PDB file of C-alpha atoms in Angstrom:
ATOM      1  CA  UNK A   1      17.248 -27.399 -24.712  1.00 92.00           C
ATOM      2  CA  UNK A   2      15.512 -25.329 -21.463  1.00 95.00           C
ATOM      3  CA  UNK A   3      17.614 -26.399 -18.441  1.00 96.00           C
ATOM      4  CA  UNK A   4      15.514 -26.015 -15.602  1.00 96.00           C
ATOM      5  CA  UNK A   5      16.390 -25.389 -11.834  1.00 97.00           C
ATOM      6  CA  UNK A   6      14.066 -27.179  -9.752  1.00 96.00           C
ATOM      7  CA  UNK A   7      13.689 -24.989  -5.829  1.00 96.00           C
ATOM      8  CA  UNK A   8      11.186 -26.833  -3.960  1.00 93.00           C
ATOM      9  CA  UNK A   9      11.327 -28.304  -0.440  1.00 92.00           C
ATOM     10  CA  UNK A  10       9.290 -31.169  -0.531  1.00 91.00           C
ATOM     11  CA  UNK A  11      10.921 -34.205  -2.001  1.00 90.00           C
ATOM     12  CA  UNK A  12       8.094 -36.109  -3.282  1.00 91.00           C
ATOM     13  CA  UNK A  13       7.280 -32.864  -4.957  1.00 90.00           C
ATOM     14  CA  UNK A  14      10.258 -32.316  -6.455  1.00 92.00           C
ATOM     15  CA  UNK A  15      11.123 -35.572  -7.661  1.00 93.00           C
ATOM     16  CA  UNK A  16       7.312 -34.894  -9.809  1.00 92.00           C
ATOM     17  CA  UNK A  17       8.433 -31.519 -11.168  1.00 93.00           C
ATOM     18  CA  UNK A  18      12.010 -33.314 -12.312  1.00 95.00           C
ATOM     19  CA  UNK A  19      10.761 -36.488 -13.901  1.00 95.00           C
ATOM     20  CA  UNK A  20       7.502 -34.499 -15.632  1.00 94.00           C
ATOM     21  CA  UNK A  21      10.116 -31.805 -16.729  1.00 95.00           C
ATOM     22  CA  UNK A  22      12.310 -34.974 -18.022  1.00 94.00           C
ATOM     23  CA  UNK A  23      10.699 -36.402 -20.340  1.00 95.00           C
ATOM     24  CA  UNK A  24       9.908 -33.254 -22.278  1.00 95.00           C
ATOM     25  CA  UNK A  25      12.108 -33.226 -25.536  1.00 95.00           C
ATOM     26  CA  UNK A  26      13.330 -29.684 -25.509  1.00 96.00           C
ATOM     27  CA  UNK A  27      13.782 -29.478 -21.524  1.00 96.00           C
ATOM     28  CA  UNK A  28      16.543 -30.584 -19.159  1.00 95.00           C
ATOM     29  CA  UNK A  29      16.552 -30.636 -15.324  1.00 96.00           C
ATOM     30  CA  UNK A  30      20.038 -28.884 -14.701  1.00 95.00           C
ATOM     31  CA  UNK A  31      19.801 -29.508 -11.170  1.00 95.00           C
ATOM     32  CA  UNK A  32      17.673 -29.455  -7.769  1.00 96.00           C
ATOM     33  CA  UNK A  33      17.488 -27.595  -4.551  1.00 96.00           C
ATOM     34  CA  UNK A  34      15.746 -27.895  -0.980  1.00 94.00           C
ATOM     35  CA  UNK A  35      16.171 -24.515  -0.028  1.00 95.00           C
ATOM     36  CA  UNK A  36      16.566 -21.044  -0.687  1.00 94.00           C
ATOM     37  CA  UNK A  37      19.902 -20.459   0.378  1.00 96.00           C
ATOM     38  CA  UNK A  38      20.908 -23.913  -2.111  1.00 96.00           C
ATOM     39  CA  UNK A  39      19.075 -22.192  -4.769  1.00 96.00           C
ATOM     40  CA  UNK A  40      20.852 -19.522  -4.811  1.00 95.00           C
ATOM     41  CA  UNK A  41      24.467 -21.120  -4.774  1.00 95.00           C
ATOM     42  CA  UNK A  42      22.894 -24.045  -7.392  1.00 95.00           C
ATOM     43  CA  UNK A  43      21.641 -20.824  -9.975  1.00 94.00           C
ATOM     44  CA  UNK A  44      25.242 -19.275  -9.640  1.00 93.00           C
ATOM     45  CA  UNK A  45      27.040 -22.711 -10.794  1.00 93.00           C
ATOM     46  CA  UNK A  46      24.385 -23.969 -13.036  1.00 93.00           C
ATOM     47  CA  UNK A  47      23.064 -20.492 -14.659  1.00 93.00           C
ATOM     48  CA  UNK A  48      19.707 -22.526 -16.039  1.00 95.00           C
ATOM     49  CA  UNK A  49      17.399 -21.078 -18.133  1.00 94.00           C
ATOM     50  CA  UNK A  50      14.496 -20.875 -15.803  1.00 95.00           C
ATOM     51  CA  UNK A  51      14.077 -21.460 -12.231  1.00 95.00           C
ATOM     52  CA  UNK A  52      11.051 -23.623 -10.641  1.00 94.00           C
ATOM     53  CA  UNK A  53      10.730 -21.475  -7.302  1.00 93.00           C
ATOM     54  CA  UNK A  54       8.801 -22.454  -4.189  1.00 90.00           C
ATOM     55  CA  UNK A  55       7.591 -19.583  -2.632  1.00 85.00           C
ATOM     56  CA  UNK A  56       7.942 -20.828   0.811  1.00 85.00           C
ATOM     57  CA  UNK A  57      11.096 -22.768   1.800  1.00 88.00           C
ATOM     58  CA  UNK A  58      13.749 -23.255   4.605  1.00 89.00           C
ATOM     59  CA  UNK A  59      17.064 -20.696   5.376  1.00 89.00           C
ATOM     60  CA  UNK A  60      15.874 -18.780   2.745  1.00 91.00           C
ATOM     61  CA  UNK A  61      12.316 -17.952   1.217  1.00 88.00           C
ATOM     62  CA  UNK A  62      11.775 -18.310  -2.208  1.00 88.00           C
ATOM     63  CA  UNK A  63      11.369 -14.191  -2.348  1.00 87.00           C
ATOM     64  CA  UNK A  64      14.862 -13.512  -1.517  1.00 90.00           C
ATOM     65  CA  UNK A  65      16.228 -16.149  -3.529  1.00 93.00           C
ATOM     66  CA  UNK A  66      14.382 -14.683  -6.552  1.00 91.00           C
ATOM     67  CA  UNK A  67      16.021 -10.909  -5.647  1.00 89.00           C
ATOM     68  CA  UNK A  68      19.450 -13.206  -5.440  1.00 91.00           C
ATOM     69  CA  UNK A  69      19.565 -14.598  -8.140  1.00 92.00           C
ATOM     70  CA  UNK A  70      18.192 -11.913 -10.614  1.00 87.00           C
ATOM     71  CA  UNK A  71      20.765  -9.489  -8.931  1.00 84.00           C
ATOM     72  CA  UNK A  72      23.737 -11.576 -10.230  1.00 80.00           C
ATOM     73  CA  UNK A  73      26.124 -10.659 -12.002  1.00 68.00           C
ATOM     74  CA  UNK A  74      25.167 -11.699 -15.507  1.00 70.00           C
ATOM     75  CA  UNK A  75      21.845 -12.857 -14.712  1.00 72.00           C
ATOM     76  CA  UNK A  76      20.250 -14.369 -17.458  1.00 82.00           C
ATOM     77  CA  UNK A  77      17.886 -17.047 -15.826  1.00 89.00           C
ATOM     78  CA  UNK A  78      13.895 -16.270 -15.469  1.00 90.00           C
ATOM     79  CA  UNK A  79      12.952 -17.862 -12.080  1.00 91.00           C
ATOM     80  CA  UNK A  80       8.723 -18.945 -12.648  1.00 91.00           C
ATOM     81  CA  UNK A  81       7.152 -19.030  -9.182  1.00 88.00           C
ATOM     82  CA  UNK A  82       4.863 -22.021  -7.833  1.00 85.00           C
ATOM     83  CA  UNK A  83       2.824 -21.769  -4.518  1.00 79.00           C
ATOM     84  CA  UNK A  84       0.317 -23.455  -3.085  1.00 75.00           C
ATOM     85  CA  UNK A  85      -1.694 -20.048  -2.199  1.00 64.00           C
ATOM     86  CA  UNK A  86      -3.240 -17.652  -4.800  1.00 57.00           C
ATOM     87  CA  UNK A  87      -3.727 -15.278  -2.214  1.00 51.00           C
ATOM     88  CA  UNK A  88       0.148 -15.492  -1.008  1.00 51.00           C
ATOM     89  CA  UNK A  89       1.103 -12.007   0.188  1.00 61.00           C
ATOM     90  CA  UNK A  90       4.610 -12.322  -1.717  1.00 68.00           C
ATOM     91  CA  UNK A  91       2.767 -12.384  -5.621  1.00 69.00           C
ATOM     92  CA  UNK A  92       3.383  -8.766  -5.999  1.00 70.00           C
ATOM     93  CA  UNK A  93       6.730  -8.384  -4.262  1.00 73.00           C
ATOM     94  CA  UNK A  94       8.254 -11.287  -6.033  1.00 75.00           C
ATOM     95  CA  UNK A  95       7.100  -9.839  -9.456  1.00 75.00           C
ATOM     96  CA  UNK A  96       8.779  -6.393  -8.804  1.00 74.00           C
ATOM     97  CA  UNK A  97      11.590  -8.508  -7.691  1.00 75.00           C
ATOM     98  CA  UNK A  98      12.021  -9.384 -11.258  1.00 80.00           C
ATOM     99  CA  UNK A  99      10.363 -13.053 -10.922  1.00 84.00           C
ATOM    100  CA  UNK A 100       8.476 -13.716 -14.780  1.00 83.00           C
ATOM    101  CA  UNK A 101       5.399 -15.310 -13.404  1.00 81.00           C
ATOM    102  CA  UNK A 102       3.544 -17.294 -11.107  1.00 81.00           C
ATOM    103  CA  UNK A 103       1.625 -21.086 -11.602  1.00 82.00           C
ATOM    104  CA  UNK A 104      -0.109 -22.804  -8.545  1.00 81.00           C
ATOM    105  CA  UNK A 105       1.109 -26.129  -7.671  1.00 82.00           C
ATOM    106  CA  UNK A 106      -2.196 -27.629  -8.391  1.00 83.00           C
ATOM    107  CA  UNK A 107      -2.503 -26.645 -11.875  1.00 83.00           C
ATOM    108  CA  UNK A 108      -2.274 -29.276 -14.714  1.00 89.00           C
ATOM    109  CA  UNK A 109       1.264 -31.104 -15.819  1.00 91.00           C
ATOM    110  CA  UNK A 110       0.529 -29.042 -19.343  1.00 90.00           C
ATOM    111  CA  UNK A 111       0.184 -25.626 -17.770  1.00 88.00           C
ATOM    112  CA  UNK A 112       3.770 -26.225 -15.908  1.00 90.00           C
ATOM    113  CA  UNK A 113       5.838 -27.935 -19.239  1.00 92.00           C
ATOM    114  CA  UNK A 114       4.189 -24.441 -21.293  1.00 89.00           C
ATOM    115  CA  UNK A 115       4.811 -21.899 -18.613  1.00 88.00           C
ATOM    116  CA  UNK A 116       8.349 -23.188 -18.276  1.00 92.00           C
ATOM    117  CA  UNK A 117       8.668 -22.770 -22.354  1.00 91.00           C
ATOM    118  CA  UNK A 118       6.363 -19.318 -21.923  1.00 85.00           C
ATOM    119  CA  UNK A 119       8.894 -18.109 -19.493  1.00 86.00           C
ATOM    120  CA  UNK A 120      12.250 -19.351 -21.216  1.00 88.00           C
ATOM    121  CA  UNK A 121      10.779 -17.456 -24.312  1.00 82.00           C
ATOM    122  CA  UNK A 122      11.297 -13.962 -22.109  1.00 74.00           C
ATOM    123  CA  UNK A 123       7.666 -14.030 -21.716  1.00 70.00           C
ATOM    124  CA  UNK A 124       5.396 -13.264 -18.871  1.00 67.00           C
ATOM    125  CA  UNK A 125       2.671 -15.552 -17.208  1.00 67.00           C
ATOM    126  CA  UNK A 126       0.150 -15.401 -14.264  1.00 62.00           C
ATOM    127  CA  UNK A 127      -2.136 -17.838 -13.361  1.00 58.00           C
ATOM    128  CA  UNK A 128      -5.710 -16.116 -13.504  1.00 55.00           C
ATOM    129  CA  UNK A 129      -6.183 -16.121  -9.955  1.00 57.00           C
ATOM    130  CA  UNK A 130      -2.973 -14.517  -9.445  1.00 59.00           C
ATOM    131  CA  UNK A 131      -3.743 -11.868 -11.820  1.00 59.00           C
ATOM    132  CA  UNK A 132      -7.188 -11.049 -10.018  1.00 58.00           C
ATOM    133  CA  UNK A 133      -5.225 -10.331  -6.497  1.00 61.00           C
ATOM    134  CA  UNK A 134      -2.343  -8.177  -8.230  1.00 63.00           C
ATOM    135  CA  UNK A 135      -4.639  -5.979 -10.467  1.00 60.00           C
ATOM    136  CA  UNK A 136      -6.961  -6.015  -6.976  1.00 61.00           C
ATOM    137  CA  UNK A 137      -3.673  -4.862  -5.608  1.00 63.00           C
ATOM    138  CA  UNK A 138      -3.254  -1.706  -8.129  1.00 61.00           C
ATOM    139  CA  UNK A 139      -7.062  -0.935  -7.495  1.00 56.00           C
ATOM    140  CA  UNK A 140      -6.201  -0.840  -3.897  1.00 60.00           C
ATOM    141  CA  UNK A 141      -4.114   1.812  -4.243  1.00 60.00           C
ATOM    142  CA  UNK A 142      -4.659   5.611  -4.159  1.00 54.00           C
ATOM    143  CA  UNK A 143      -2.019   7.098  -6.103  1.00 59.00           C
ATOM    144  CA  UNK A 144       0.467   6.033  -9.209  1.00 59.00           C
ATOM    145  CA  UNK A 145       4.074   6.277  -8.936  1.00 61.00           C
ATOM    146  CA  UNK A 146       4.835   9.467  -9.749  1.00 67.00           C
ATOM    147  CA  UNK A 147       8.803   8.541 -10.816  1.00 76.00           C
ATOM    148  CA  UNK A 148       7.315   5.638 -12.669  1.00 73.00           C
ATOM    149  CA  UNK A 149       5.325   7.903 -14.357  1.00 76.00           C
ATOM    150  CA  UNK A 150       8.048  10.178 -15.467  1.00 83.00           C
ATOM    151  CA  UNK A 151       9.596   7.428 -17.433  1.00 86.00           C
ATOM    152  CA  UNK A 152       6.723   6.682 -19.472  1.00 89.00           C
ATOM    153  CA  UNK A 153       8.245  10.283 -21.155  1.00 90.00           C
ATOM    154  CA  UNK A 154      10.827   7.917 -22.778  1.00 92.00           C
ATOM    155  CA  UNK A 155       8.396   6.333 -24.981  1.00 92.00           C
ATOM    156  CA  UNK A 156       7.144   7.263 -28.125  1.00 94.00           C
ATOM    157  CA  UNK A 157       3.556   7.117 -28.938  1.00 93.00           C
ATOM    158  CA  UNK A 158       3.415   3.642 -30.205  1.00 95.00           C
ATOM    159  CA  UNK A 159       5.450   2.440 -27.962  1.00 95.00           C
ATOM    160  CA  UNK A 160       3.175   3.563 -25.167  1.00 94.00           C
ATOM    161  CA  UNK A 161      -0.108   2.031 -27.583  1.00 94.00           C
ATOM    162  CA  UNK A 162       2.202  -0.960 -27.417  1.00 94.00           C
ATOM    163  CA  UNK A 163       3.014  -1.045 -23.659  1.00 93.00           C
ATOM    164  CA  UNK A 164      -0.690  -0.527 -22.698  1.00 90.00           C
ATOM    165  CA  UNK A 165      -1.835  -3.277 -25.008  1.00 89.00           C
ATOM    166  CA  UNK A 166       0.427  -5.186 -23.348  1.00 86.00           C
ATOM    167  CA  UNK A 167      -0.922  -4.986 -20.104  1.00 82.00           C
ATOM    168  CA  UNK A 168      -3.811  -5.335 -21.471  1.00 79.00           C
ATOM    169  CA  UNK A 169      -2.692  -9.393 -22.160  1.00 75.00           C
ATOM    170  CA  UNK A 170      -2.905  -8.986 -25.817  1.00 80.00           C
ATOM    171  CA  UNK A 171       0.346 -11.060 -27.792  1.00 80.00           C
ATOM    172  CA  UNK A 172       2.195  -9.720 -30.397  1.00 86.00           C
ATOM    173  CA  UNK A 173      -0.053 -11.165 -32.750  1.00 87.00           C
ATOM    174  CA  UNK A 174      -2.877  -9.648 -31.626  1.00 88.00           C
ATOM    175  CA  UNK A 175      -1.398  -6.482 -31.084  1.00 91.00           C
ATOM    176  CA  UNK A 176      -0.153  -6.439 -34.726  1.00 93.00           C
ATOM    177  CA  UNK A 177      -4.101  -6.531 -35.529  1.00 94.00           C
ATOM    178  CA  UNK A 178      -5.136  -3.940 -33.110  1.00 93.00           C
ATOM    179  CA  UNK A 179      -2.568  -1.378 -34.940  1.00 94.00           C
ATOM    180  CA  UNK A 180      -2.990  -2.879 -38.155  1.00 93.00           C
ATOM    181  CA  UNK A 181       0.815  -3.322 -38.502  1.00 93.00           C
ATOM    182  CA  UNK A 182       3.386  -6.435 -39.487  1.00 94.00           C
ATOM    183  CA  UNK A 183       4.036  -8.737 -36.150  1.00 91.00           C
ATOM    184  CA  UNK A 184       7.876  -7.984 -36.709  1.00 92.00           C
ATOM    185  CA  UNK A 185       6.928  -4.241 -36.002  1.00 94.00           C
ATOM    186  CA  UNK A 186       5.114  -4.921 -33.045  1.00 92.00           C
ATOM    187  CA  UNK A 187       8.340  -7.700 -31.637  1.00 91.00           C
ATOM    188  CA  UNK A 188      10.811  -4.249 -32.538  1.00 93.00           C
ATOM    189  CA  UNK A 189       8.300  -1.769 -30.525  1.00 94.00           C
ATOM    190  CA  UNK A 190       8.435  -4.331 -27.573  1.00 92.00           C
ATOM    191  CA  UNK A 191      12.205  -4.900 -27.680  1.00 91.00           C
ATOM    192  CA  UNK A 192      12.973  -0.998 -27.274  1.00 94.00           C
ATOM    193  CA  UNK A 193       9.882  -0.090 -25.044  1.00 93.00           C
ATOM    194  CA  UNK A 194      12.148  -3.072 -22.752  1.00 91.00           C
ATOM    195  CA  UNK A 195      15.248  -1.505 -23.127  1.00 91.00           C
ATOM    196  CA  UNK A 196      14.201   2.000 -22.228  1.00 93.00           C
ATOM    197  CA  UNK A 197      12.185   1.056 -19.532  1.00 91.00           C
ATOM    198  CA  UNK A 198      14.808  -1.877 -18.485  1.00 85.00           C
ATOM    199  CA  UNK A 199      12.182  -4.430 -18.406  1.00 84.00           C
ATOM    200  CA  UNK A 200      12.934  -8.399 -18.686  1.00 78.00           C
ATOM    201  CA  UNK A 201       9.617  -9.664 -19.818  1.00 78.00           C
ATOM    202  CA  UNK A 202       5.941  -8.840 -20.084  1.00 80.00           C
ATOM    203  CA  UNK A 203       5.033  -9.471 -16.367  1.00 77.00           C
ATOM    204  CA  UNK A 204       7.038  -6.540 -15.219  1.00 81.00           C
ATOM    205  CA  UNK A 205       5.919  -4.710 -18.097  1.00 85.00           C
ATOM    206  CA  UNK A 206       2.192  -4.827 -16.945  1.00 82.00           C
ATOM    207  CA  UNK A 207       3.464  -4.101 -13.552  1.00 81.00           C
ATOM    208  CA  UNK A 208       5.320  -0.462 -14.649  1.00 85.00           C
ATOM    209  CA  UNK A 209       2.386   0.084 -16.620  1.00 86.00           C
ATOM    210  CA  UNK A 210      -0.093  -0.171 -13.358  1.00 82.00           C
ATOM    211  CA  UNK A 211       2.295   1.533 -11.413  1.00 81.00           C
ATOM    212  CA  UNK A 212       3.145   4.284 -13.687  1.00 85.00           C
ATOM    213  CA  UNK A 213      -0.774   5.185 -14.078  1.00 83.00           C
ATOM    214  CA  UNK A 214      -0.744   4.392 -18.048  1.00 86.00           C
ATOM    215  CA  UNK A 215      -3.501   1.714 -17.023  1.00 80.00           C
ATOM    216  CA  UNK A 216      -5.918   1.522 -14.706  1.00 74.00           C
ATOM    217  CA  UNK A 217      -7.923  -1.006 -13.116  1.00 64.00           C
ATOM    218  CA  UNK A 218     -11.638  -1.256 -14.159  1.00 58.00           C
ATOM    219  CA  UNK A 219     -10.930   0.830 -18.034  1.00 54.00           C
TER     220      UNK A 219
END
């Protein structure tokens, strides 16, 4: 079973995210909270597996909360980010805070039960329109990371072919094909291009590799 923390300040909304989330077989709501700051204490005492997050919320914003949480001791949840804008300013800070994705609040019932499931599975997801503005965001910008860079040195060869293929938005499956390797191979590349690079999931894996130069916008 996924429990599921449900941070969202609107109670008519939140009572729609808890019974939707409900009646899903494999999914439990482990609890609900109207603000960041009851977030935060509600994802110490609970520890859920993923985290509903409004962006935008009272005492606390949904940002900090995210930073909060993830920077537990222990932290195992993956907090999934909903907002009503696709232009919010906080999409990139709030994905180098560690947060695994992003779904607007207007998107379909289906798209929220499988990005909660997506994002219990340790994997990444970003609403298209959300991944427009963040890879606008890398295009905006003049120069890579240089330090970011430097760690790309920890990789092997396929790892990097893995990491860029990645970023790229191809699955393991489809990666396999690309290399013309097994799927397990591909699953063992991705577990230790994570652990060098200390990466949770594949959303901040296609953020190091923007950052770090290994892809660029427009190739």
């Amino acid at each position: 079973m996924i429990s599921v923390l449900i941070a969202e300040d609107q109670g008519m909304v939140r009572a729609g995210f808890a019974a939707l989330l409900a009646a899903q077989p494999d999914m439990r709501v482990a609890g609900e909270a109207a603000d960041g700051v009851a977030a935060v204490e509600a994802a110490r005492e609970l520890r859920p597996d993923v985290v509903l997050m409004d962006i935008r919320m009272p005492r606390m914003d949904g940002l900090q909360a995210t930073r909060e949480i993830l920077g537990m001791a222990r932290a195992s949840s993956k907090v999934l980010i909903l907002t009503t804008f696709d232009a919010d300013d906080y999409v990139y800070a709030a994905l180098r805070g560690g947060a695994s994705g992003f779904l607007l609040k207007d998107a379909p019932p289906s798209d929220l039960i499988n990005g909660v499931r997506v994002v219990a599975a340790g994997e990444g997801l970003l609403a298209p329109s959300v991944t427009r503005r963040l890879i606008q965001e890398f295009a905006a910008r003049k120069q890579t990371d240089g330090r970011e860079a430097l760690r790309l040195n920890a990789l092997t060869a396929r790892e990097t072919d893995v990491l860029r293929l990645i970023a790229g938005g191809l699955a393991n499956a489809e990666i396999a094909a690309e290399l013309t390797v097994a799927e397990e191979t591909v699953k063992s590349h991705v577990g230790r291009l994570f652990g060098k690079l200390g990466l949770r999931d594949r959303a901040q894996a296609v953020i190091f590799a923007y950052e770090s130069g290994l892809v660029v916008p427009g190739r």
